[in-house]
């Protein structure tokens, strides 16, 4: 098999791994001419700074000595595996980069001969790209279970983003997914190391003079955990270890794994978890305010911000002309930019109608039931929209 064939094979198996914000086809940069043969390994993605690039998402190897119950790469599963050596993959990536087919890279791997050994291969690849081949673009590196602190630090010096997948929200749940991963020592501890390293070293020591961001991923619903458990851990990580975001991958059964007969999780659950995690991270909500049902899950039919507003704002609507930013952000239909736009517009006069709000980017049909405009409920104006 040639190198592109190997790349297609390895990348095609990355479907379950979320990395950066995925974007639709229209987000492709103008310089990129999509070719059918590239489709298996590059994806339009939005970087943390908002820039849109074509991201190559792949594994160094699909061989793995571990046996996580949900994973297509688990040891002993019968499928054709492929492997790149660091130099081989780095050179291939640079060719794709020079051809403008891939602008950034997310590199993960199955575990072979131990987590530290696998981590070295990932690090060697990134080091060849940065130091020998002069690649200055976006790199996201996975930290392997079993990696050492010095390796985490090296990854931070080479990458724009590092990720460590927790897979489950706590030790008890992880046992149901991955019997040989150790939650505290192998997964949570490297996330703590990242924050320790950030606190103990100046930013200029890191790639481009900035600390890399950190993300994690959970297999949502794989261990019968509740949304409350997932969001408790996510909230703690965001507040204590400056986790940039959590990815939630709704569990899907993979044939020929011990979980092949477990039903798939509704993808809408994944969506609700994202919405709730953004409310916690960006909108000033506390975990206790999330509209969990008695079983600790978010309601699937209603988005969590709307559910909260229906319980809390119908009887005490928010006055657009006086409310503080944190209160505006709690209104469905008002996002981060919308709240800023309202504050800015208020400096030049009162907002009295929904048309003015719509011009500021507010989704008025969602917001109107929870607002007052100069003391008046705008519901009667809704018919115009
Ligand atoms: S260690 Fe990673 S690649 Fe290997 S079986 Fe577990 S989840 Fe899959």
CSV table of C-alpha atoms and ligand atoms in Angstrom, one decimal:
chain,number,residue,atom,x,y,z
A,1,UNK,CA,0.0,0.0,0.0
A,2,UNK,CA,1.3,3.5,-0.8
A,3,UNK,CA,1.5,6.3,1.8
A,4,UNK,CA,-1.7,7.9,0.6
A,5,UNK,CA,-3.5,4.5,0.8
A,6,UNK,CA,-2.2,4.1,4.4
A,7,UNK,CA,-3.3,7.6,5.3
A,8,UNK,CA,-6.8,7.0,3.9
A,9,UNK,CA,-7.0,3.8,5.9
A,10,UNK,CA,-5.9,5.3,9.2
A,11,UNK,CA,-7.9,8.5,8.8
A,12,UNK,CA,-11.1,6.7,7.8
A,13,UNK,CA,-10.9,5.1,11.2
A,14,UNK,CA,-10.9,8.4,13.1
A,15,UNK,CA,-14.6,9.0,12.7
A,16,UNK,CA,-15.3,8.7,16.5
A,17,UNK,CA,-12.6,11.3,17.4
A,18,UNK,CA,-13.7,14.9,17.6
A,19,UNK,CA,-11.0,17.4,17.4
A,20,UNK,CA,-11.8,21.0,16.4
A,21,UNK,CA,-15.1,22.6,15.5
A,22,UNK,CA,-16.2,20.9,12.4
A,23,UNK,CA,-17.6,23.1,9.7
A,24,UNK,CA,-19.7,22.6,6.6
A,25,UNK,CA,-18.3,22.7,3.0
A,26,UNK,CA,-18.9,26.4,2.6
A,27,UNK,CA,-16.3,27.1,5.3
A,28,UNK,CA,-13.5,25.8,3.1
A,29,UNK,CA,-10.8,28.3,2.5
A,30,UNK,CA,-10.6,29.7,-1.0
A,31,UNK,CA,-7.1,28.4,-1.5
A,32,UNK,CA,-8.3,24.8,-1.1
A,33,UNK,CA,-9.5,23.0,-4.1
A,34,UNK,CA,-11.2,19.9,-2.7
A,35,UNK,CA,-10.5,16.7,-4.5
A,36,UNK,CA,-12.4,13.5,-4.0
A,37,UNK,CA,-9.3,11.6,-3.0
A,38,UNK,CA,-8.6,14.0,-0.1
A,39,UNK,CA,-12.0,13.6,1.4
A,40,UNK,CA,-11.1,10.7,3.7
A,41,UNK,CA,-8.4,12.5,5.6
A,42,UNK,CA,-8.9,16.3,5.6
A,43,UNK,CA,-11.9,18.1,7.1
A,44,UNK,CA,-12.9,21.7,7.2
A,45,UNK,CA,-12.4,22.9,10.8
A,46,UNK,CA,-12.5,26.0,12.8
A,47,UNK,CA,-9.5,26.7,15.1
A,48,UNK,CA,-9.8,28.1,18.6
A,49,UNK,CA,-9.0,31.6,17.2
A,50,UNK,CA,-11.8,31.3,14.7
A,51,UNK,CA,-9.6,30.7,11.7
A,52,UNK,CA,-10.9,28.1,9.2
A,53,UNK,CA,-8.5,25.5,7.9
A,54,UNK,CA,-8.4,22.1,6.3
A,55,UNK,CA,-7.4,19.8,9.1
A,56,UNK,CA,-5.8,16.4,8.5
A,57,UNK,CA,-7.0,14.1,11.2
A,58,UNK,CA,-5.2,10.8,11.5
A,59,UNK,CA,-3.5,8.1,13.6
A,60,UNK,CA,0.1,7.1,13.5
A,61,UNK,CA,-1.0,3.5,13.9
A,62,UNK,CA,-4.3,1.7,14.2
A,63,UNK,CA,-2.5,-1.2,16.1
A,64,UNK,CA,-3.3,-1.2,19.8
A,65,UNK,CA,-2.4,-3.4,22.7
A,66,UNK,CA,-5.3,-2.2,24.9
A,67,UNK,CA,-8.8,-3.5,24.8
A,68,UNK,CA,-11.2,-0.7,25.5
A,69,UNK,CA,-14.7,-2.2,25.1
A,70,UNK,CA,-16.1,0.4,22.7
A,71,UNK,CA,-13.1,1.0,20.5
A,72,UNK,CA,-12.7,-0.2,16.9
A,73,UNK,CA,-8.9,-0.4,17.4
A,74,UNK,CA,-9.0,-2.7,20.4
A,75,UNK,CA,-6.5,-5.5,20.6
A,76,UNK,CA,-7.6,-8.7,19.0
A,77,UNK,CA,-10.3,-7.2,16.8
A,78,UNK,CA,-9.9,-8.6,13.3
A,79,UNK,CA,-9.3,-5.8,10.8
A,80,UNK,CA,-6.5,-4.6,8.6
A,81,UNK,CA,-4.2,-2.3,10.6
A,82,UNK,CA,-1.7,0.2,9.3
A,83,UNK,CA,1.2,2.2,10.7
A,84,UNK,CA,3.3,5.2,9.8
A,85,UNK,CA,6.8,5.9,11.1
A,86,UNK,CA,7.3,9.5,12.3
A,87,UNK,CA,9.7,10.5,9.5
A,88,UNK,CA,7.4,8.9,6.8
A,89,UNK,CA,4.3,10.6,8.1
A,90,UNK,CA,5.9,14.0,8.6
A,91,UNK,CA,7.2,14.1,5.0
A,92,UNK,CA,3.8,13.0,3.7
A,93,UNK,CA,2.1,15.7,5.7
A,94,UNK,CA,4.5,18.4,4.4
A,95,UNK,CA,3.8,17.3,0.8
A,96,UNK,CA,0.1,17.7,1.4
A,97,UNK,CA,0.6,21.0,3.1
A,98,UNK,CA,2.7,22.3,0.2
A,99,UNK,CA,0.0,21.2,-2.2
A,100,UNK,CA,-2.5,23.2,0.0
A,101,UNK,CA,-4.5,20.0,0.7
A,102,UNK,CA,-3.9,20.1,4.5
A,103,UNK,CA,-3.2,23.2,6.5
A,104,UNK,CA,-3.1,21.7,10.0
A,105,UNK,CA,-2.9,18.3,11.7
A,106,UNK,CA,-4.5,16.4,14.5
A,107,UNK,CA,-2.4,13.4,15.4
A,108,UNK,CA,-3.5,10.5,17.6
A,109,UNK,CA,-2.5,6.8,17.8
A,110,UNK,CA,-3.2,3.4,19.0
A,111,UNK,CA,-1.0,2.3,21.9
A,112,UNK,CA,1.9,-0.1,21.1
A,113,UNK,CA,4.7,-1.1,23.4
A,114,UNK,CA,3.4,1.2,26.1
A,115,UNK,CA,1.9,4.7,26.3
A,116,UNK,CA,5.4,6.3,26.7
A,117,UNK,CA,6.8,4.6,23.7
A,118,UNK,CA,3.8,5.6,21.6
A,119,UNK,CA,3.9,9.2,22.9
A,120,UNK,CA,7.5,9.4,21.8
A,121,UNK,CA,6.5,8.5,18.2
A,122,UNK,CA,3.9,11.2,18.2
A,123,UNK,CA,6.4,13.7,19.6
A,124,UNK,CA,9.1,12.7,17.2
A,125,UNK,CA,6.6,13.3,14.3
A,126,UNK,CA,5.8,16.8,15.6
A,127,UNK,CA,9.4,17.6,16.2
A,128,UNK,CA,10.4,16.6,12.7
A,129,UNK,CA,7.6,18.8,11.3
A,130,UNK,CA,8.5,21.8,13.4
A,131,UNK,CA,12.3,21.6,13.6
A,132,UNK,CA,13.4,19.9,10.4
A,133,UNK,CA,10.7,20.6,8.0
A,134,UNK,CA,9.8,24.1,9.3
A,135,UNK,CA,6.0,23.6,9.6
A,136,UNK,CA,4.5,26.6,11.4
A,137,UNK,CA,0.8,25.7,11.1
A,138,UNK,CA,-1.6,24.2,13.5
A,139,UNK,CA,-0.8,21.0,15.3
A,140,UNK,CA,-3.1,19.2,17.8
A,141,UNK,CA,-1.4,16.3,19.6
A,142,UNK,CA,-3.0,13.5,21.6
A,143,UNK,CA,-1.5,12.6,24.9
A,144,UNK,CA,-1.5,8.8,25.4
A,145,UNK,CA,-2.6,7.0,28.5
A,146,UNK,CA,0.7,6.2,30.3
A,147,UNK,CA,2.6,9.2,28.9
A,148,UNK,CA,5.2,10.8,31.3
A,149,UNK,CA,5.2,14.4,32.5
A,150,UNK,CA,8.3,15.3,30.5
A,151,UNK,CA,6.5,14.1,27.4
A,152,UNK,CA,3.4,16.2,28.2
A,153,UNK,CA,5.7,19.2,28.5
A,154,UNK,CA,7.4,18.4,25.2
A,155,UNK,CA,3.9,18.0,23.5
A,156,UNK,CA,3.0,21.5,24.9
A,157,UNK,CA,6.2,23.0,23.4
A,158,UNK,CA,5.3,21.7,19.9
A,159,UNK,CA,1.6,21.9,19.7
A,160,UNK,CA,-1.2,24.5,19.6
A,161,UNK,CA,-3.5,22.1,21.3
A,162,UNK,CA,-3.1,18.9,23.4
A,163,UNK,CA,-5.8,16.5,24.3
A,164,UNK,CA,-6.3,13.7,26.8
A,165,UNK,CA,-9.5,11.7,26.4
A,166,UNK,CA,-11.1,10.9,29.7
A,167,UNK,CA,-13.7,8.8,27.9
A,168,UNK,CA,-15.9,8.6,31.1
A,169,UNK,CA,-16.6,11.1,33.9
A,170,UNK,CA,-15.1,9.1,36.8
A,171,UNK,CA,-13.3,5.9,37.8
A,172,UNK,CA,-16.5,3.9,38.3
A,173,UNK,CA,-17.8,4.7,34.8
A,174,UNK,CA,-14.4,4.2,33.1
A,175,UNK,CA,-14.3,0.6,34.3
A,176,UNK,CA,-17.4,-0.1,32.2
A,177,UNK,CA,-15.6,1.2,29.0
A,178,UNK,CA,-12.0,0.6,29.3
A,179,UNK,CA,-10.9,-2.0,31.9
A,180,UNK,CA,-7.2,-1.3,31.7
A,181,UNK,CA,-7.2,2.5,31.7
A,182,UNK,CA,-6.7,4.1,35.1
A,183,UNK,CA,-8.8,7.2,35.4
A,184,UNK,CA,-6.8,9.1,38.0
A,185,UNK,CA,-3.3,8.2,37.1
A,186,UNK,CA,-3.4,7.8,33.4
A,187,UNK,CA,-6.0,10.3,32.3
A,188,UNK,CA,-6.7,12.9,34.9
A,189,UNK,CA,-3.1,13.3,36.1
A,190,UNK,CA,-1.8,14.3,32.6
A,191,UNK,CA,-4.5,17.0,32.5
A,192,UNK,CA,-3.3,18.2,35.9
A,193,UNK,CA,0.3,18.2,34.6
A,194,UNK,CA,-0.7,20.5,31.7
A,195,UNK,CA,-2.0,23.0,34.2
A,196,UNK,CA,1.0,22.6,36.5
A,197,UNK,CA,3.3,23.2,33.6
A,198,UNK,CA,1.4,26.3,32.5
A,199,UNK,CA,1.5,27.7,36.0
A,200,UNK,CA,5.2,27.0,36.5
A,201,UNK,CA,6.6,28.2,33.1
A,202,UNK,CA,6.4,31.4,31.1
A,203,UNK,CA,4.4,31.3,27.9
A,204,UNK,CA,7.4,32.2,25.7
A,205,UNK,CA,8.8,28.7,26.3
A,206,UNK,CA,5.9,27.2,24.3
A,207,UNK,CA,5.1,27.1,20.6
A,208,UNK,CA,4.5,30.6,19.2
A,209,UNK,CA,4.9,32.0,22.7
A,210,UNK,CA,1.5,30.8,23.8
A,211,UNK,CA,0.3,28.0,26.1
A,212,UNK,CA,-1.5,25.3,24.1
A,213,UNK,CA,-5.2,24.8,24.8
A,214,UNK,CA,-6.4,21.6,26.3
A,215,UNK,CA,-9.5,19.5,25.4
A,216,UNK,CA,-10.9,16.1,26.3
A,217,UNK,CA,-13.5,13.8,25.0
A,218,UNK,CA,-16.2,11.6,26.6
A,219,UNK,CA,-18.0,8.7,25.1
A,220,UNK,CA,-21.5,10.0,26.0
A,221,UNK,CA,-23.8,7.3,27.2
A,222,UNK,CA,-21.3,4.5,26.8
A,223,UNK,CA,-21.0,3.8,30.5
A,224,UNK,CA,-24.7,4.5,31.4
A,225,UNK,CA,-23.5,7.6,33.1
A,226,UNK,CA,-25.8,10.6,33.5
A,227,UNK,CA,-25.4,14.0,31.9
A,228,UNK,CA,-25.0,15.3,35.5
A,229,UNK,CA,-21.9,13.2,35.9
A,230,UNK,CA,-20.4,14.2,32.6
A,231,UNK,CA,-21.1,17.9,33.2
A,232,UNK,CA,-19.8,17.8,36.8
A,233,UNK,CA,-16.5,16.6,35.5
A,234,UNK,CA,-16.5,19.0,32.6
A,235,UNK,CA,-17.3,22.0,34.8
A,236,UNK,CA,-14.6,21.0,37.3
A,237,UNK,CA,-12.0,20.7,34.5
A,238,UNK,CA,-12.9,24.0,33.0
A,239,UNK,CA,-12.8,25.8,36.3
A,240,UNK,CA,-9.7,24.1,37.8
A,241,UNK,CA,-7.5,23.0,34.9
A,242,UNK,CA,-8.6,25.6,32.3
A,243,UNK,CA,-9.9,23.0,29.9
A,244,UNK,CA,-10.9,24.8,26.8
A,245,UNK,CA,-13.8,22.4,26.0
A,246,UNK,CA,-15.1,18.9,26.3
A,247,UNK,CA,-16.1,16.9,23.2
A,248,UNK,CA,-19.0,14.5,23.6
A,249,UNK,CA,-19.2,11.6,21.2
A,250,UNK,CA,-22.5,9.8,21.4
A,251,UNK,CA,-21.9,6.1,21.9
A,252,UNK,CA,-22.3,4.0,18.7
A,253,UNK,CA,-21.8,0.2,18.9
A,254,UNK,CA,-18.9,-1.2,16.8
A,255,UNK,CA,-19.3,-4.7,15.4
A,256,UNK,CA,-17.0,-7.3,16.9
A,257,UNK,CA,-16.5,-5.5,20.2
A,258,UNK,CA,-17.9,-6.4,23.7
A,259,UNK,CA,-20.4,-3.5,23.4
A,260,UNK,CA,-21.7,-4.4,19.9
A,261,UNK,CA,-25.2,-5.1,21.2
A,262,UNK,CA,-25.5,-2.0,23.3
A,263,UNK,CA,-28.0,0.4,21.6
A,264,UNK,CA,-26.6,3.6,20.1
A,265,UNK,CA,-27.1,6.8,22.1
A,266,UNK,CA,-29.4,9.5,20.5
A,267,UNK,CA,-27.1,12.1,18.8
A,268,UNK,CA,-29.4,14.8,20.2
A,269,UNK,CA,-28.0,13.9,23.7
A,270,UNK,CA,-24.5,14.9,22.4
A,271,UNK,CA,-26.0,18.2,21.2
A,272,UNK,CA,-27.7,19.0,24.5
A,273,UNK,CA,-24.4,18.2,26.3
A,274,UNK,CA,-22.6,20.7,24.1
A,275,UNK,CA,-25.2,23.4,24.7
A,276,UNK,CA,-25.0,22.9,28.5
A,277,UNK,CA,-21.2,22.9,28.5
A,278,UNK,CA,-21.2,26.2,26.6
A,279,UNK,CA,-23.7,27.6,29.1
A,280,UNK,CA,-21.3,26.7,31.9
A,281,UNK,CA,-18.2,28.0,30.1
A,282,UNK,CA,-19.4,31.2,28.4
A,283,UNK,CA,-22.8,32.2,29.8
A,284,UNK,CA,-22.3,32.3,33.5
A,285,UNK,CA,-24.5,29.4,34.4
A,286,UNK,CA,-23.8,27.2,37.4
A,287,UNK,CA,-24.1,23.4,37.2
A,288,UNK,CA,-27.0,23.6,39.7
A,289,UNK,CA,-29.0,25.7,37.3
A,290,UNK,CA,-29.0,23.1,34.5
A,291,UNK,CA,-32.5,21.7,34.0
A,292,UNK,CA,-31.6,18.1,34.9
A,293,UNK,CA,-34.5,15.7,35.1
A,294,UNK,CA,-34.7,13.4,38.1
A,295,UNK,CA,-32.4,10.8,36.5
A,296,UNK,CA,-29.7,13.4,36.1
A,297,UNK,CA,-30.1,13.9,32.4
A,298,UNK,CA,-30.9,17.0,30.3
A,299,UNK,CA,-34.2,17.0,28.6
A,300,UNK,CA,-33.8,15.9,25.0
A,301,UNK,CA,-36.7,17.9,23.4
A,302,UNK,CA,-35.7,21.3,24.8
A,303,UNK,CA,-32.4,23.1,24.7
A,304,UNK,CA,-31.1,23.7,28.3
A,305,UNK,CA,-31.1,27.5,28.0
A,306,UNK,CA,-34.7,27.6,26.9
A,307,UNK,CA,-35.7,25.1,29.6
A,308,UNK,CA,-34.1,27.3,32.2
A,309,UNK,CA,-35.7,30.5,30.9
A,310,UNK,CA,-39.2,28.9,30.8
A,311,UNK,CA,-38.8,28.0,34.5
A,312,UNK,CA,-37.2,31.3,35.6
A,313,UNK,CA,-37.8,34.2,33.3
A,314,UNK,CA,-41.5,34.0,32.2
A,315,UNK,CA,-42.5,35.6,35.5
A,316,UNK,CA,-39.7,38.1,35.7
A,317,UNK,CA,-38.6,39.1,32.1
A,318,UNK,CA,-35.3,40.9,31.5
A,319,UNK,CA,-35.5,44.6,30.7
A,320,UNK,CA,-33.3,45.0,27.7
A,321,UNK,CA,-32.5,48.6,28.4
A,322,UNK,CA,-31.2,48.1,31.9
A,323,UNK,CA,-30.1,44.5,32.3
A,324,UNK,CA,-26.5,43.7,32.9
A,325,UNK,CA,-24.6,41.5,30.4
A,326,UNK,CA,-24.9,38.4,32.6
A,327,UNK,CA,-28.7,38.7,32.6
A,328,UNK,CA,-28.9,39.4,28.9
A,329,UNK,CA,-26.9,36.2,28.3
A,330,UNK,CA,-29.5,34.1,30.1
A,331,UNK,CA,-32.2,35.0,27.5
A,332,UNK,CA,-32.7,32.4,24.7
A,333,UNK,CA,-31.9,34.0,21.4
A,334,UNK,CA,-29.2,36.3,22.8
A,335,UNK,CA,-25.7,35.1,22.4
A,336,UNK,CA,-22.3,36.5,23.3
A,337,UNK,CA,-22.2,38.9,20.3
A,338,UNK,CA,-25.8,39.8,20.7
A,339,UNK,CA,-25.3,40.8,24.4
A,340,UNK,CA,-22.4,43.0,23.4
A,341,UNK,CA,-24.4,44.5,20.6
A,342,UNK,CA,-27.2,45.4,23.0
A,343,UNK,CA,-24.8,47.0,25.4
A,344,UNK,CA,-23.2,49.1,22.7
A,345,UNK,CA,-26.6,50.1,21.2
A,346,UNK,CA,-27.9,51.3,24.6
A,347,UNK,CA,-25.1,53.9,24.7
A,348,UNK,CA,-26.9,55.8,21.9
A,349,UNK,CA,-30.5,55.4,22.9
A,350,UNK,CA,-33.3,53.1,24.1
A,351,UNK,CA,-34.2,49.9,22.4
A,352,UNK,CA,-38.0,49.9,22.0
A,353,UNK,CA,-38.9,47.3,19.5
A,354,UNK,CA,-38.0,43.8,18.2
A,355,UNK,CA,-37.0,45.2,14.8
A,356,UNK,CA,-34.1,47.0,16.5
A,357,UNK,CA,-33.1,43.9,18.4
A,358,UNK,CA,-33.2,41.8,15.2
A,359,UNK,CA,-30.8,44.2,13.6
A,360,UNK,CA,-28.4,43.5,16.4
A,361,UNK,CA,-28.4,39.8,15.6
A,362,UNK,CA,-30.9,38.7,18.3
A,363,UNK,CA,-33.2,35.8,17.4
A,364,UNK,CA,-36.3,37.7,18.4
A,365,UNK,CA,-38.8,34.8,18.1
A,366,UNK,CA,-36.9,33.0,20.8
A,367,UNK,CA,-36.1,36.0,23.0
A,368,UNK,CA,-39.4,37.9,23.0
A,369,UNK,CA,-41.3,35.9,25.6
A,370,UNK,CA,-38.5,36.6,28.2
A,371,UNK,CA,-38.0,40.3,27.5
A,372,UNK,CA,-39.3,43.8,28.4
A,373,UNK,CA,-38.5,46.6,26.0
A,374,UNK,CA,-38.7,49.9,27.8
A,375,UNK,CA,-41.1,48.4,30.3
A,376,UNK,CA,-43.4,46.7,27.8
A,377,UNK,CA,-43.7,43.1,26.9
A,378,UNK,CA,-43.0,42.8,23.2
A,379,UNK,CA,-45.1,39.7,22.6
A,380,UNK,CA,-47.6,41.6,20.6
A,381,UNK,CA,-44.9,42.7,18.1
A,382,UNK,CA,-44.0,39.1,17.5
A,383,UNK,CA,-46.7,38.7,14.8
A,384,UNK,CA,-44.6,40.9,12.6
A,385,UNK,CA,-41.8,38.3,12.5
B,1,LIG,S1,-6.2,2.7,24.0
B,1,LIG,FE1,-7.2,4.0,22.6
B,1,LIG,S2,-7.0,3.1,20.6
B,1,LIG,FE2,-6.5,1.5,22.1
B,1,LIG,S3,-8.3,0.4,22.5
B,1,LIG,FE3,-8.3,2.0,24.0
B,1,LIG,S4,-9.4,3.8,23.0
B,1,LIG,FE4,-8.9,2.3,21.4
